Structure formats: C-alpha cells, structure tokens
Amino acid sequence: MRFRGRTVVITGASLGVGLSTARRFHAEGANVVLVARRQGPLDEAAATLSDTDRVMVCAADVLDLQRMGEVFDAAVQRWGALHGLVNNAGLHHRGPVGQRQPEELAQMVDVNLRAPIALTRMALPHLQAADRGFVINVTSLAGKIPLDGAATYSATKFGLRAFSFALAEELRGTSVTVSAVSPGPVDTGFIMDDIDEVADITFSQPVCTADEVADMVLDCADDGVRERQWPVMGGTLATVAYLFPWVRRVLRPSLERRGRRRKAALKRARGQA
C-alpha cells in the first residue's frame, strides 16, 4: 500500500496501459482520477475498481487545458491534495511523413508532447503543495532511436523524454520527482488493433503487457528513478543505434526478419493470420 491516501491523475485511463496503471495505484491505496475523452469507456473502466469512493472519472480531452484545469481542481477539492500525474494519453498515425496529412502530424505533436508539457505545468503547483509529488511521462523506446516510418511519433517521444529529464533537473532537491517510462511494443489495442500497419522492426523487441508497464510507472512514482525501460537490452541497443547509425543500418535486415516472425506468431495466436 505504497500510495495509501495519495491522489493520482492518469490520462488515457479508459483502457490499456492507463487502465492498468489506475488499477495498480488503486490496489495500493491511492485515490485515482481517470481521464479520457469518452464517458462510456471511462464508466466501464471505473466499474472494474472495487472501492468507488477512491475513484473519480473525468471525460476530458488533454488538449482542452481549461477542462483539464477543472479536473485538477476537482481532485484537490475532493481529496485535499494532488500527489501525482501520469501523462499516458498518446496518439500514433502510422506511416512515413509523406503519407500522412499535415493535420495528422500536428495532432500527434499536440497530444504526445504539447499536452503533457502543459498539463505538467498546470499540475506542478498542486504537486509542490503536497508532501511529495511525482510526474510520470509514458514515453517509448521510439524516443531513444530515430524511427523511420514513424518520424513524427518518434520525435514526440524524444521530446517528451528530454522534457522529463530536463524538468527532473530543474526540480532536483525539491519534493517533486519526474520520471520517464519507456517500453517497447505493448500488447494493447494501441498496437494490436492496427498490427498490419505496424512496422516489422517494432516487433524485433519482445512484447510486454500493460501490467508490466504499469508496474514500472508505480516503481518510478515510488522511488523517483529518472527512467525505466523494457526490455532493458532493447533500450541499450536503441541507444547504441542512436549513437552509431551505421550499426542500425547493419542490424536492420536481421531485426526486421525477427520482427516479421514474431508479428506473424502474434497474429496466429489471435486468429488474425
């Protein structure tokens, strides 16, 4: 019960990693505020949590800063303080830049980068007023290596990691910690519902579960470690490939073959082959 009595706002909380994170915090005693755009899925998500006195659902678009300010205020009014913010909501329009509309690329930047930065700034006074606060930004291994075919998505995750690390330095020595959680492919609808459009190389890394990502989020909230990544070896390889682009070019054919095999196996397991 590491988070008994603490209040946490989680974006993108109606499914996938966000919902798993809400369940984990709730199981460890936290008051959880579930934020997503649609009320119906939020209500369904909240119904899976046993003690509804510690649950608040707020239908809101993370780009609507006025509405999100109301969410933060409502959490503080109900429970007296805000201790944590998990920026989990994300968007990925897949494909090369030249195949996407400019508006789609701008929307990815807005949801994946602009919103977390703005929401963190809005939550910061509340977090600083609490006895201990934290911000967890859910990034990606795509934020550790320039990913062609997902250039804009990769750029937003690079940016969110940089923001996380820089803000952590700004807040060093205060009661607020900032962490990034960087998973590889995650077995949620974010990828699996669109698996044919996902690049083969993405599946060169083992697929983790939403619960495994949620565990990393809670561990970062607890100890303030700057970044957790999964798989660890995949993160190391991504760093090497970023520093030495020729390594990535050499390894790419074999990684794509491995990813293609793993992708086919996943599709067969789900009856999609």
PDB file of C-alpha atoms in Angstrom:
ATOM      1  CA  MET A   1       0.000   0.000   0.000  1.00  0.00           C
ATOM      2  CA  ARG A   2       2.714   2.446  -1.034  1.00  0.00           C
ATOM      3  CA  PHE A   3       0.239   5.108  -2.146  1.00  0.00           C
ATOM      4  CA  ARG A   4      -2.431   4.993   0.558  1.00  0.00           C
ATOM      5  CA  GLY A   5      -4.219   8.325   0.714  1.00  0.00           C
ATOM      6  CA  ARG A   6      -2.410   9.801  -2.273  1.00  0.00           C
ATOM      7  CA  THR A   7      -4.262  11.212  -5.277  1.00  0.00           C
ATOM      8  CA  VAL A   8      -3.150  10.496  -8.834  1.00  0.00           C
ATOM      9  CA  VAL A   9      -4.483  11.809 -12.168  1.00  0.00           C
ATOM     10  CA  ILE A  10      -3.988   9.396 -15.088  1.00  0.00           C
ATOM     11  CA  THR A  11      -4.653  10.374 -18.703  1.00  0.00           C
ATOM     12  CA  GLY A  12      -5.691   7.847 -21.324  1.00  0.00           C
ATOM     13  CA  ALA A  13      -7.073   5.815 -18.428  1.00  0.00           C
ATOM     14  CA  SER A  14     -10.051   4.064 -20.010  1.00  0.00           C
ATOM     15  CA  LEU A  15      -8.030   1.181 -21.455  1.00  0.00           C
ATOM     16  CA  GLY A  16      -4.592  -0.322 -21.999  1.00  0.00           C
ATOM     17  CA  VAL A  17      -1.651   0.989 -20.019  1.00  0.00           C
ATOM     18  CA  GLY A  18      -3.693   3.804 -18.486  1.00  0.00           C
ATOM     19  CA  LEU A  19      -6.320   1.478 -17.066  1.00  0.00           C
ATOM     20  CA  SER A  20      -3.714  -0.985 -15.800  1.00  0.00           C
ATOM     21  CA  THR A  21      -1.913   1.901 -14.112  1.00  0.00           C
ATOM     22  CA  ALA A  22      -5.141   3.092 -12.480  1.00  0.00           C
ATOM     23  CA  ARG A  23      -5.828  -0.403 -11.184  1.00  0.00           C
ATOM     24  CA  ARG A  24      -2.325  -0.713  -9.751  1.00  0.00           C
ATOM     25  CA  PHE A  25      -2.461   2.648  -7.963  1.00  0.00           C
ATOM     26  CA  HIS A  26      -5.963   1.898  -6.682  1.00  0.00           C
ATOM     27  CA  ALA A  27      -4.841  -1.505  -5.373  1.00  0.00           C
ATOM     28  CA  GLU A  28      -2.073   0.237  -3.440  1.00  0.00           C
ATOM     29  CA  GLY A  29      -4.429   2.629  -1.692  1.00  0.00           C
ATOM     30  CA  ALA A  30      -4.426   5.675  -3.989  1.00  0.00           C
ATOM     31  CA  ASN A  31      -7.322   7.862  -4.981  1.00  0.00           C
ATOM     32  CA  VAL A  32      -7.373   7.711  -8.772  1.00  0.00           C
ATOM     33  CA  VAL A  33      -8.717  10.195 -11.297  1.00  0.00           C
ATOM     34  CA  LEU A  34      -9.365   8.502 -14.638  1.00  0.00           C
ATOM     35  CA  VAL A  35      -9.204  10.853 -17.621  1.00  0.00           C
ATOM     36  CA  ALA A  36     -10.140  10.008 -21.212  1.00  0.00           C
ATOM     37  CA  ARG A  37     -12.220  11.589 -23.930  1.00  0.00           C
ATOM     38  CA  ARG A  38     -15.308   9.356 -23.798  1.00  0.00           C
ATOM     39  CA  GLN A  39     -17.558   8.957 -20.765  1.00  0.00           C
ATOM     40  CA  GLY A  40     -18.815   5.445 -21.620  1.00  0.00           C
ATOM     41  CA  PRO A  41     -15.434   3.670 -21.634  1.00  0.00           C
ATOM     42  CA  LEU A  42     -14.447   5.623 -18.514  1.00  0.00           C
ATOM     43  CA  ASP A  43     -17.521   4.388 -16.655  1.00  0.00           C
ATOM     44  CA  GLU A  44     -16.765   0.828 -17.747  1.00  0.00           C
ATOM     45  CA  ALA A  45     -13.178   1.191 -16.547  1.00  0.00           C
ATOM     46  CA  ALA A  46     -14.259   2.606 -13.181  1.00  0.00           C
ATOM     47  CA  ALA A  47     -16.658  -0.305 -12.711  1.00  0.00           C
ATOM     48  CA  THR A  48     -13.666  -2.663 -12.585  1.00  0.00           C
ATOM     49  CA  LEU A  49     -12.348  -0.901  -9.464  1.00  0.00           C
ATOM     50  CA  SER A  50     -13.835  -2.091  -6.194  1.00  0.00           C
ATOM     51  CA  ASP A  51     -13.751   0.916  -3.847  1.00  0.00           C
ATOM     52  CA  THR A  52     -15.524   3.603  -5.852  1.00  0.00           C
ATOM     53  CA  ASP A  53     -15.093   6.152  -3.055  1.00  0.00           C
ATOM     54  CA  ARG A  54     -11.470   6.383  -4.221  1.00  0.00           C
ATOM     55  CA  VAL A  55     -12.320   6.770  -7.920  1.00  0.00           C
ATOM     56  CA  MET A  56     -13.216   9.824  -9.983  1.00  0.00           C
ATOM     57  CA  VAL A  57     -13.913   9.741 -13.726  1.00  0.00           C
ATOM     58  CA  CYS A  58     -13.494  12.860 -15.836  1.00  0.00           C
ATOM     59  CA  ALA A  59     -14.289  12.915 -19.536  1.00  0.00           C
ATOM     60  CA  ALA A  60     -11.798  15.398 -20.979  1.00  0.00           C
ATOM     61  CA  ASP A  61      -9.575  15.948 -23.972  1.00  0.00           C
ATOM     62  CA  VAL A  62      -5.973  16.508 -22.847  1.00  0.00           C
ATOM     63  CA  LEU A  63      -5.779  19.360 -25.370  1.00  0.00           C
ATOM     64  CA  ASP A  64      -8.595  21.203 -23.582  1.00  0.00           C
ATOM     65  CA  LEU A  65      -6.472  22.939 -20.955  1.00  0.00           C
ATOM     66  CA  GLN A  66      -9.392  24.730 -19.318  1.00  0.00           C
ATOM     67  CA  ARG A  67     -11.198  21.433 -18.792  1.00  0.00           C
ATOM     68  CA  MET A  68      -8.043  19.739 -17.518  1.00  0.00           C
ATOM     69  CA  GLY A  69      -7.560  22.577 -15.045  1.00  0.00           C
ATOM     70  CA  GLU A  70     -11.045  21.801 -13.765  1.00  0.00           C
ATOM     71  CA  VAL A  71     -10.036  18.144 -13.400  1.00  0.00           C
ATOM     72  CA  PHE A  72      -7.038  19.038 -11.220  1.00  0.00           C
ATOM     73  CA  ASP A  73      -9.144  21.408  -9.113  1.00  0.00           C
ATOM     74  CA  ALA A  74     -11.871  18.784  -8.655  1.00  0.00           C
ATOM     75  CA  ALA A  75      -9.321  16.212  -7.463  1.00  0.00           C
ATOM     76  CA  VAL A  76      -7.895  18.649  -4.909  1.00  0.00           C
ATOM     77  CA  GLN A  77     -11.342  19.720  -3.759  1.00  0.00           C
ATOM     78  CA  ARG A  78     -12.440  16.118  -3.209  1.00  0.00           C
ATOM     79  CA  TRP A  79      -9.314  14.671  -1.592  1.00  0.00           C
ATOM     80  CA  GLY A  80      -7.418  17.708  -0.363  1.00  0.00           C
ATOM     81  CA  ALA A  81      -4.262  17.339  -2.445  1.00  0.00           C
ATOM     82  CA  LEU A  82      -2.837  16.145  -5.752  1.00  0.00           C
ATOM     83  CA  HIS A  83       0.244  13.949  -5.457  1.00  0.00           C
ATOM     84  CA  GLY A  84       0.797  12.538  -8.931  1.00  0.00           C
ATOM     85  CA  LEU A  85       0.238  12.989 -12.660  1.00  0.00           C
ATOM     86  CA  VAL A  86       0.688  10.175 -15.171  1.00  0.00           C
ATOM     87  CA  ASN A  87       0.838  11.522 -18.734  1.00  0.00           C
ATOM     88  CA  ASN A  88      -0.140   8.377 -20.604  1.00  0.00           C
ATOM     89  CA  ALA A  89      -2.527   9.528 -23.359  1.00  0.00           C
ATOM     90  CA  GLY A  90      -0.950   9.072 -26.773  1.00  0.00           C
ATOM     91  CA  LEU A  91      -1.660   9.099 -30.500  1.00  0.00           C
ATOM     92  CA  HIS A  92       0.078   7.448 -33.448  1.00  0.00           C
ATOM     93  CA  HIS A  93      -0.891   7.987 -37.090  1.00  0.00           C
ATOM     94  CA  ARG A  94       1.348   5.330 -38.626  1.00  0.00           C
ATOM     95  CA  GLY A  95       3.320   5.626 -41.825  1.00  0.00           C
ATOM     96  CA  PRO A  96       6.003   7.794 -43.443  1.00  0.00           C
ATOM     97  CA  VAL A  97       5.641  11.549 -43.193  1.00  0.00           C
ATOM     98  CA  GLY A  98       4.803  11.863 -46.880  1.00  0.00           C
ATOM     99  CA  GLN A  99       1.821   9.531 -46.479  1.00  0.00           C
ATOM    100  CA  ARG A 100       0.137  11.446 -43.656  1.00  0.00           C
ATOM    101  CA  GLN A 101      -1.769  14.718 -43.737  1.00  0.00           C
ATOM    102  CA  PRO A 102      -0.125  17.752 -42.109  1.00  0.00           C
ATOM    103  CA  GLU A 103      -3.037  17.974 -39.672  1.00  0.00           C
ATOM    104  CA  GLU A 104      -2.405  14.400 -38.518  1.00  0.00           C
ATOM    105  CA  LEU A 105       1.253  15.113 -37.836  1.00  0.00           C
ATOM    106  CA  ALA A 106       0.370  18.265 -35.909  1.00  0.00           C
ATOM    107  CA  GLN A 107      -2.195  16.342 -33.891  1.00  0.00           C
ATOM    108  CA  MET A 108       0.438  13.799 -32.836  1.00  0.00           C
ATOM    109  CA  VAL A 109       2.708  16.598 -31.640  1.00  0.00           C
ATOM    110  CA  ASP A 110      -0.179  18.180 -29.731  1.00  0.00           C
ATOM    111  CA  VAL A 111      -1.326  15.007 -27.960  1.00  0.00           C
ATOM    112  CA  ASN A 112       2.048  13.359 -27.362  1.00  0.00           C
ATOM    113  CA  LEU A 113       4.164  16.386 -26.469  1.00  0.00           C
ATOM    114  CA  ARG A 114       2.357  19.702 -26.108  1.00  0.00           C
ATOM    115  CA  ALA A 115      -0.331  18.340 -23.817  1.00  0.00           C
ATOM    116  CA  PRO A 116       1.997  16.550 -21.355  1.00  0.00           C
ATOM    117  CA  ILE A 117       4.186  19.651 -21.077  1.00  0.00           C
ATOM    118  CA  ALA A 118       1.208  21.933 -20.461  1.00  0.00           C
ATOM    119  CA  LEU A 119      -0.520  19.545 -18.052  1.00  0.00           C
ATOM    120  CA  THR A 120       2.668  19.078 -16.054  1.00  0.00           C
ATOM    121  CA  ARG A 121       2.994  22.843 -15.696  1.00  0.00           C
ATOM    122  CA  MET A 122      -0.638  23.098 -14.599  1.00  0.00           C
ATOM    123  CA  ALA A 123      -0.306  20.296 -12.058  1.00  0.00           C
ATOM    124  CA  LEU A 124       3.034  21.473 -10.685  1.00  0.00           C
ATOM    125  CA  PRO A 125       1.706  23.934  -8.056  1.00  0.00           C
ATOM    126  CA  HIS A 126      -0.556  21.199  -6.674  1.00  0.00           C
ATOM    127  CA  LEU A 127       2.279  18.667  -6.625  1.00  0.00           C
ATOM    128  CA  GLN A 128       4.593  21.126  -4.887  1.00  0.00           C
ATOM    129  CA  ALA A 129       1.934  21.856  -2.275  1.00  0.00           C
ATOM    130  CA  ALA A 130       1.648  18.149  -1.453  1.00  0.00           C
ATOM    131  CA  ASP A 131       4.093  16.498   0.903  1.00  0.00           C
ATOM    132  CA  ARG A 132       5.575  14.566  -2.022  1.00  0.00           C
ATOM    133  CA  GLY A 133       4.680  14.691  -5.703  1.00  0.00           C
ATOM    134  CA  PHE A 134       5.586  12.959  -8.920  1.00  0.00           C
ATOM    135  CA  VAL A 135       5.137  13.201 -12.680  1.00  0.00           C
ATOM    136  CA  ILE A 136       5.430  10.071 -14.811  1.00  0.00           C
ATOM    137  CA  ASN A 137       5.610  10.501 -18.580  1.00  0.00           C
ATOM    138  CA  VAL A 138       4.931   7.346 -20.591  1.00  0.00           C
ATOM    139  CA  THR A 139       7.342   7.585 -23.499  1.00  0.00           C
ATOM    140  CA  SER A 140       8.684   4.760 -25.690  1.00  0.00           C
ATOM    141  CA  LEU A 141      11.805   3.080 -26.990  1.00  0.00           C
ATOM    142  CA  ALA A 142      10.863   5.040 -30.133  1.00  0.00           C
ATOM    143  CA  GLY A 143      12.061   8.057 -28.157  1.00  0.00           C
ATOM    144  CA  LYS A 144      15.568   6.594 -27.941  1.00  0.00           C
ATOM    145  CA  ILE A 145      16.204   5.982 -31.634  1.00  0.00           C
ATOM    146  CA  PRO A 146      15.090   7.926 -34.749  1.00  0.00           C
ATOM    147  CA  LEU A 147      12.463   5.608 -36.203  1.00  0.00           C
ATOM    148  CA  ASP A 148      11.887   5.990 -39.919  1.00  0.00           C
ATOM    149  CA  GLY A 149       8.297   5.220 -40.845  1.00  0.00           C
ATOM    150  CA  ALA A 150       7.274   6.809 -37.553  1.00  0.00           C
ATOM    151  CA  ALA A 151       9.309  10.004 -37.682  1.00  0.00           C
ATOM    152  CA  THR A 152       6.786  12.299 -36.011  1.00  0.00           C
ATOM    153  CA  TYR A 153       5.815   9.808 -33.319  1.00  0.00           C
ATOM    154  CA  SER A 154       9.488   9.166 -32.626  1.00  0.00           C
ATOM    155  CA  ALA A 155      10.150  12.907 -32.448  1.00  0.00           C
ATOM    156  CA  THR A 156       7.372  13.452 -29.912  1.00  0.00           C
ATOM    157  CA  LYS A 157       8.721  10.691 -27.673  1.00  0.00           C
ATOM    158  CA  PHE A 158      12.278  12.055 -27.972  1.00  0.00           C
ATOM    159  CA  GLY A 159      10.887  15.421 -26.943  1.00  0.00           C
ATOM    160  CA  LEU A 160       8.910  14.026 -24.017  1.00  0.00           C
ATOM    161  CA  ARG A 161      11.966  12.174 -22.690  1.00  0.00           C
ATOM    162  CA  ALA A 162      14.075  15.340 -22.990  1.00  0.00           C
ATOM    163  CA  PHE A 163      11.404  17.357 -21.193  1.00  0.00           C
ATOM    164  CA  SER A 164      11.236  14.736 -18.434  1.00  0.00           C
ATOM    165  CA  PHE A 165      14.986  14.711 -17.833  1.00  0.00           C
ATOM    166  CA  ALA A 166      15.362  18.496 -18.000  1.00  0.00           C
ATOM    167  CA  LEU A 167      12.433  19.104 -15.655  1.00  0.00           C
ATOM    168  CA  ALA A 168      13.797  16.493 -13.253  1.00  0.00           C
ATOM    169  CA  GLU A 169      16.976  18.571 -13.070  1.00  0.00           C
ATOM    170  CA  GLU A 170      15.005  21.773 -12.528  1.00  0.00           C
ATOM    171  CA  LEU A 171      13.177  20.105  -9.626  1.00  0.00           C
ATOM    172  CA  ARG A 172      16.178  18.282  -8.184  1.00  0.00           C
ATOM    173  CA  GLY A 173      16.251  18.759  -4.435  1.00  0.00           C
ATOM    174  CA  THR A 174      12.529  19.513  -4.217  1.00  0.00           C
ATOM    175  CA  SER A 175       9.685  17.223  -3.152  1.00  0.00           C
ATOM    176  CA  VAL A 176       8.630  16.546  -6.770  1.00  0.00           C
ATOM    177  CA  THR A 177      10.208  13.859  -8.956  1.00  0.00           C
ATOM    178  CA  VAL A 178       9.875  13.422 -12.717  1.00  0.00           C
ATOM    179  CA  SER A 179      10.353  10.091 -14.483  1.00  0.00           C
ATOM    180  CA  ALA A 180      10.025   8.607 -17.953  1.00  0.00           C
ATOM    181  CA  VAL A 181       8.774   5.077 -18.592  1.00  0.00           C
ATOM    182  CA  SER A 182       9.964   3.796 -21.965  1.00  0.00           C
ATOM    183  CA  PRO A 183       8.530   0.446 -23.108  1.00  0.00           C
ATOM    184  CA  GLY A 184       8.930  -1.313 -26.408  1.00  0.00           C
ATOM    185  CA  PRO A 185       5.820  -2.775 -28.073  1.00  0.00           C
ATOM    186  CA  VAL A 186       2.954  -3.286 -25.617  1.00  0.00           C
ATOM    187  CA  ASP A 187       0.173  -5.852 -26.006  1.00  0.00           C
ATOM    188  CA  THR A 188      -2.704  -3.357 -26.139  1.00  0.00           C
ATOM    189  CA  GLY A 189      -5.080  -2.102 -28.795  1.00  0.00           C
ATOM    190  CA  PHE A 190      -2.699   0.817 -29.441  1.00  0.00           C
ATOM    191  CA  ILE A 191      -0.595  -1.644 -31.463  1.00  0.00           C
ATOM    192  CA  MET A 192      -2.527  -4.887 -31.758  1.00  0.00           C
ATOM    193  CA  ASP A 193      -5.700  -3.401 -33.251  1.00  0.00           C
ATOM    194  CA  ASP A 194      -3.587  -1.983 -36.069  1.00  0.00           C
ATOM    195  CA  ILE A 195      -0.957  -4.707 -36.279  1.00  0.00           C
ATOM    196  CA  ASP A 196      -0.765  -4.871 -40.088  1.00  0.00           C
ATOM    197  CA  GLU A 197       0.228  -1.197 -40.174  1.00  0.00           C
ATOM    198  CA  VAL A 198       2.938  -1.582 -37.524  1.00  0.00           C
ATOM    199  CA  ALA A 199       6.470  -1.820 -38.939  1.00  0.00           C
ATOM    200  CA  ASP A 200       8.017  -5.285 -38.670  1.00  0.00           C
ATOM    201  CA  ILE A 201      11.068  -3.904 -36.881  1.00  0.00           C
ATOM    202  CA  THR A 202       8.856  -2.833 -33.974  1.00  0.00           C
ATOM    203  CA  PHE A 203       8.333  -6.493 -33.096  1.00  0.00           C
ATOM    204  CA  SER A 204      12.058  -7.227 -33.088  1.00  0.00           C
ATOM    205  CA  GLN A 205      11.714  -6.460 -29.370  1.00  0.00           C
ATOM    206  CA  PRO A 206       9.695  -8.715 -27.033  1.00  0.00           C
ATOM    207  CA  VAL A 207       6.125  -7.587 -26.471  1.00  0.00           C
ATOM    208  CA  CYS A 208       5.333  -6.596 -22.892  1.00  0.00           C
ATOM    209  CA  THR A 209       1.961  -6.350 -21.176  1.00  0.00           C
ATOM    210  CA  ALA A 210       0.117  -3.273 -19.971  1.00  0.00           C
ATOM    211  CA  ASP A 211       0.521  -4.534 -16.399  1.00  0.00           C
ATOM    212  CA  GLU A 212       4.300  -4.678 -16.802  1.00  0.00           C
ATOM    213  CA  VAL A 213       4.345  -1.056 -17.952  1.00  0.00           C
ATOM    214  CA  ALA A 214       2.065  -0.091 -15.062  1.00  0.00           C
ATOM    215  CA  ASP A 215       4.467  -1.747 -12.623  1.00  0.00           C
ATOM    216  CA  MET A 216       7.271   0.458 -13.970  1.00  0.00           C
ATOM    217  CA  VAL A 217       5.083   3.536 -13.553  1.00  0.00           C
ATOM    218  CA  LEU A 218       4.376   2.739  -9.903  1.00  0.00           C
ATOM    219  CA  ASP A 219       8.013   1.937  -9.169  1.00  0.00           C
ATOM    220  CA  CYS A 220       9.061   5.307 -10.631  1.00  0.00           C
ATOM    221  CA  ALA A 221       6.368   7.074  -8.622  1.00  0.00           C
ATOM    222  CA  ASP A 222       7.719   5.371  -5.514  1.00  0.00           C
ATOM    223  CA  ASP A 223      11.472   5.860  -5.914  1.00  0.00           C
ATOM    224  CA  GLY A 224      11.767   8.740  -8.409  1.00  0.00           C
ATOM    225  CA  VAL A 225      14.171   6.925 -10.753  1.00  0.00           C
ATOM    226  CA  ARG A 226      14.619   9.082 -13.873  1.00  0.00           C
ATOM    227  CA  GLU A 227      13.776   6.345 -16.401  1.00  0.00           C
ATOM    228  CA  ARG A 228      12.716   2.736 -16.546  1.00  0.00           C
ATOM    229  CA  GLN A 229      12.684   0.907 -19.876  1.00  0.00           C
ATOM    230  CA  TRP A 230      11.595  -2.507 -21.092  1.00  0.00           C
ATOM    231  CA  PRO A 231      13.176  -4.603 -22.367  1.00  0.00           C
ATOM    232  CA  VAL A 232      16.420  -3.349 -20.850  1.00  0.00           C
ATOM    233  CA  MET A 233      18.519  -4.857 -23.641  1.00  0.00           C
ATOM    234  CA  GLY A 234      16.260  -3.252 -26.235  1.00  0.00           C
ATOM    235  CA  GLY A 235      16.832   0.136 -24.638  1.00  0.00           C
ATOM    236  CA  THR A 236      20.577  -0.406 -24.654  1.00  0.00           C
ATOM    237  CA  LEU A 237      20.512  -1.455 -28.303  1.00  0.00           C
ATOM    238  CA  ALA A 238      18.419   1.603 -29.179  1.00  0.00           C
ATOM    239  CA  THR A 239      20.978   3.880 -27.526  1.00  0.00           C
ATOM    240  CA  VAL A 240      23.850   2.251 -29.407  1.00  0.00           C
ATOM    241  CA  ALA A 241      21.961   2.520 -32.704  1.00  0.00           C
ATOM    242  CA  TYR A 242      21.225   6.192 -31.992  1.00  0.00           C
ATOM    243  CA  LEU A 243      24.870   6.980 -31.275  1.00  0.00           C
ATOM    244  CA  PHE A 244      26.168   4.912 -34.202  1.00  0.00           C
ATOM    245  CA  PRO A 245      23.642   4.995 -37.077  1.00  0.00           C
ATOM    246  CA  TRP A 246      25.722   2.574 -39.154  1.00  0.00           C
ATOM    247  CA  VAL A 247      25.111  -0.118 -36.518  1.00  0.00           C
ATOM    248  CA  ARG A 248      21.373   0.212 -37.025  1.00  0.00           C
ATOM    249  CA  ARG A 249      21.712   0.017 -40.805  1.00  0.00           C
ATOM    250  CA  VAL A 250      23.766  -3.157 -40.480  1.00  0.00           C
ATOM    251  CA  LEU A 251      21.396  -4.773 -37.976  1.00  0.00           C
ATOM    252  CA  ARG A 252      18.137  -3.641 -39.546  1.00  0.00           C
ATOM    253  CA  PRO A 253      17.647  -6.569 -42.016  1.00  0.00           C
ATOM    254  CA  SER A 254      18.059  -9.194 -39.286  1.00  0.00           C
ATOM    255  CA  LEU A 255      15.866  -7.213 -36.857  1.00  0.00           C
ATOM    256  CA  GLU A 256      13.148  -6.916 -39.486  1.00  0.00           C
ATOM    257  CA  ARG A 257      13.251 -10.676 -40.116  1.00  0.00           C
ATOM    258  CA  ARG A 258      12.951 -11.364 -36.403  1.00  0.00           C
ATOM    259  CA  GLY A 259      10.124  -8.848 -36.088  1.00  0.00           C
ATOM    260  CA  ARG A 260       8.295 -10.333 -39.067  1.00  0.00           C
ATOM    261  CA  ARG A 261       8.392 -13.802 -37.500  1.00  0.00           C
ATOM    262  CA  ARG A 262       7.211 -12.518 -34.127  1.00  0.00           C
ATOM    263  CA  LYS A 263       4.469 -10.457 -35.746  1.00  0.00           C
ATOM    264  CA  ALA A 264       3.204 -13.484 -37.681  1.00  0.00           C
ATOM    265  CA  ALA A 265       3.192 -15.550 -34.481  1.00  0.00           C
ATOM    266  CA  LEU A 266       1.186 -12.879 -32.669  1.00  0.00           C
ATOM    267  CA  LYS A 267      -1.348 -12.761 -35.488  1.00  0.00           C
ATOM    268  CA  ARG A 268      -1.703 -16.545 -35.453  1.00  0.00           C
ATOM    269  CA  ALA A 269      -2.212 -16.538 -31.698  1.00  0.00           C
ATOM    270  CA  ARG A 270      -5.047 -14.049 -32.140  1.00  0.00           C
ATOM    271  CA  GLY A 271      -6.561 -15.814 -35.129  1.00  0.00           C
ATOM    272  CA  GLN A 272      -5.656 -12.927 -37.410  1.00  0.00           C
ATOM    273  CA  ALA A 273      -3.367 -14.852 -39.749  1.00  0.00           C
TER     274      ALA A 273
END
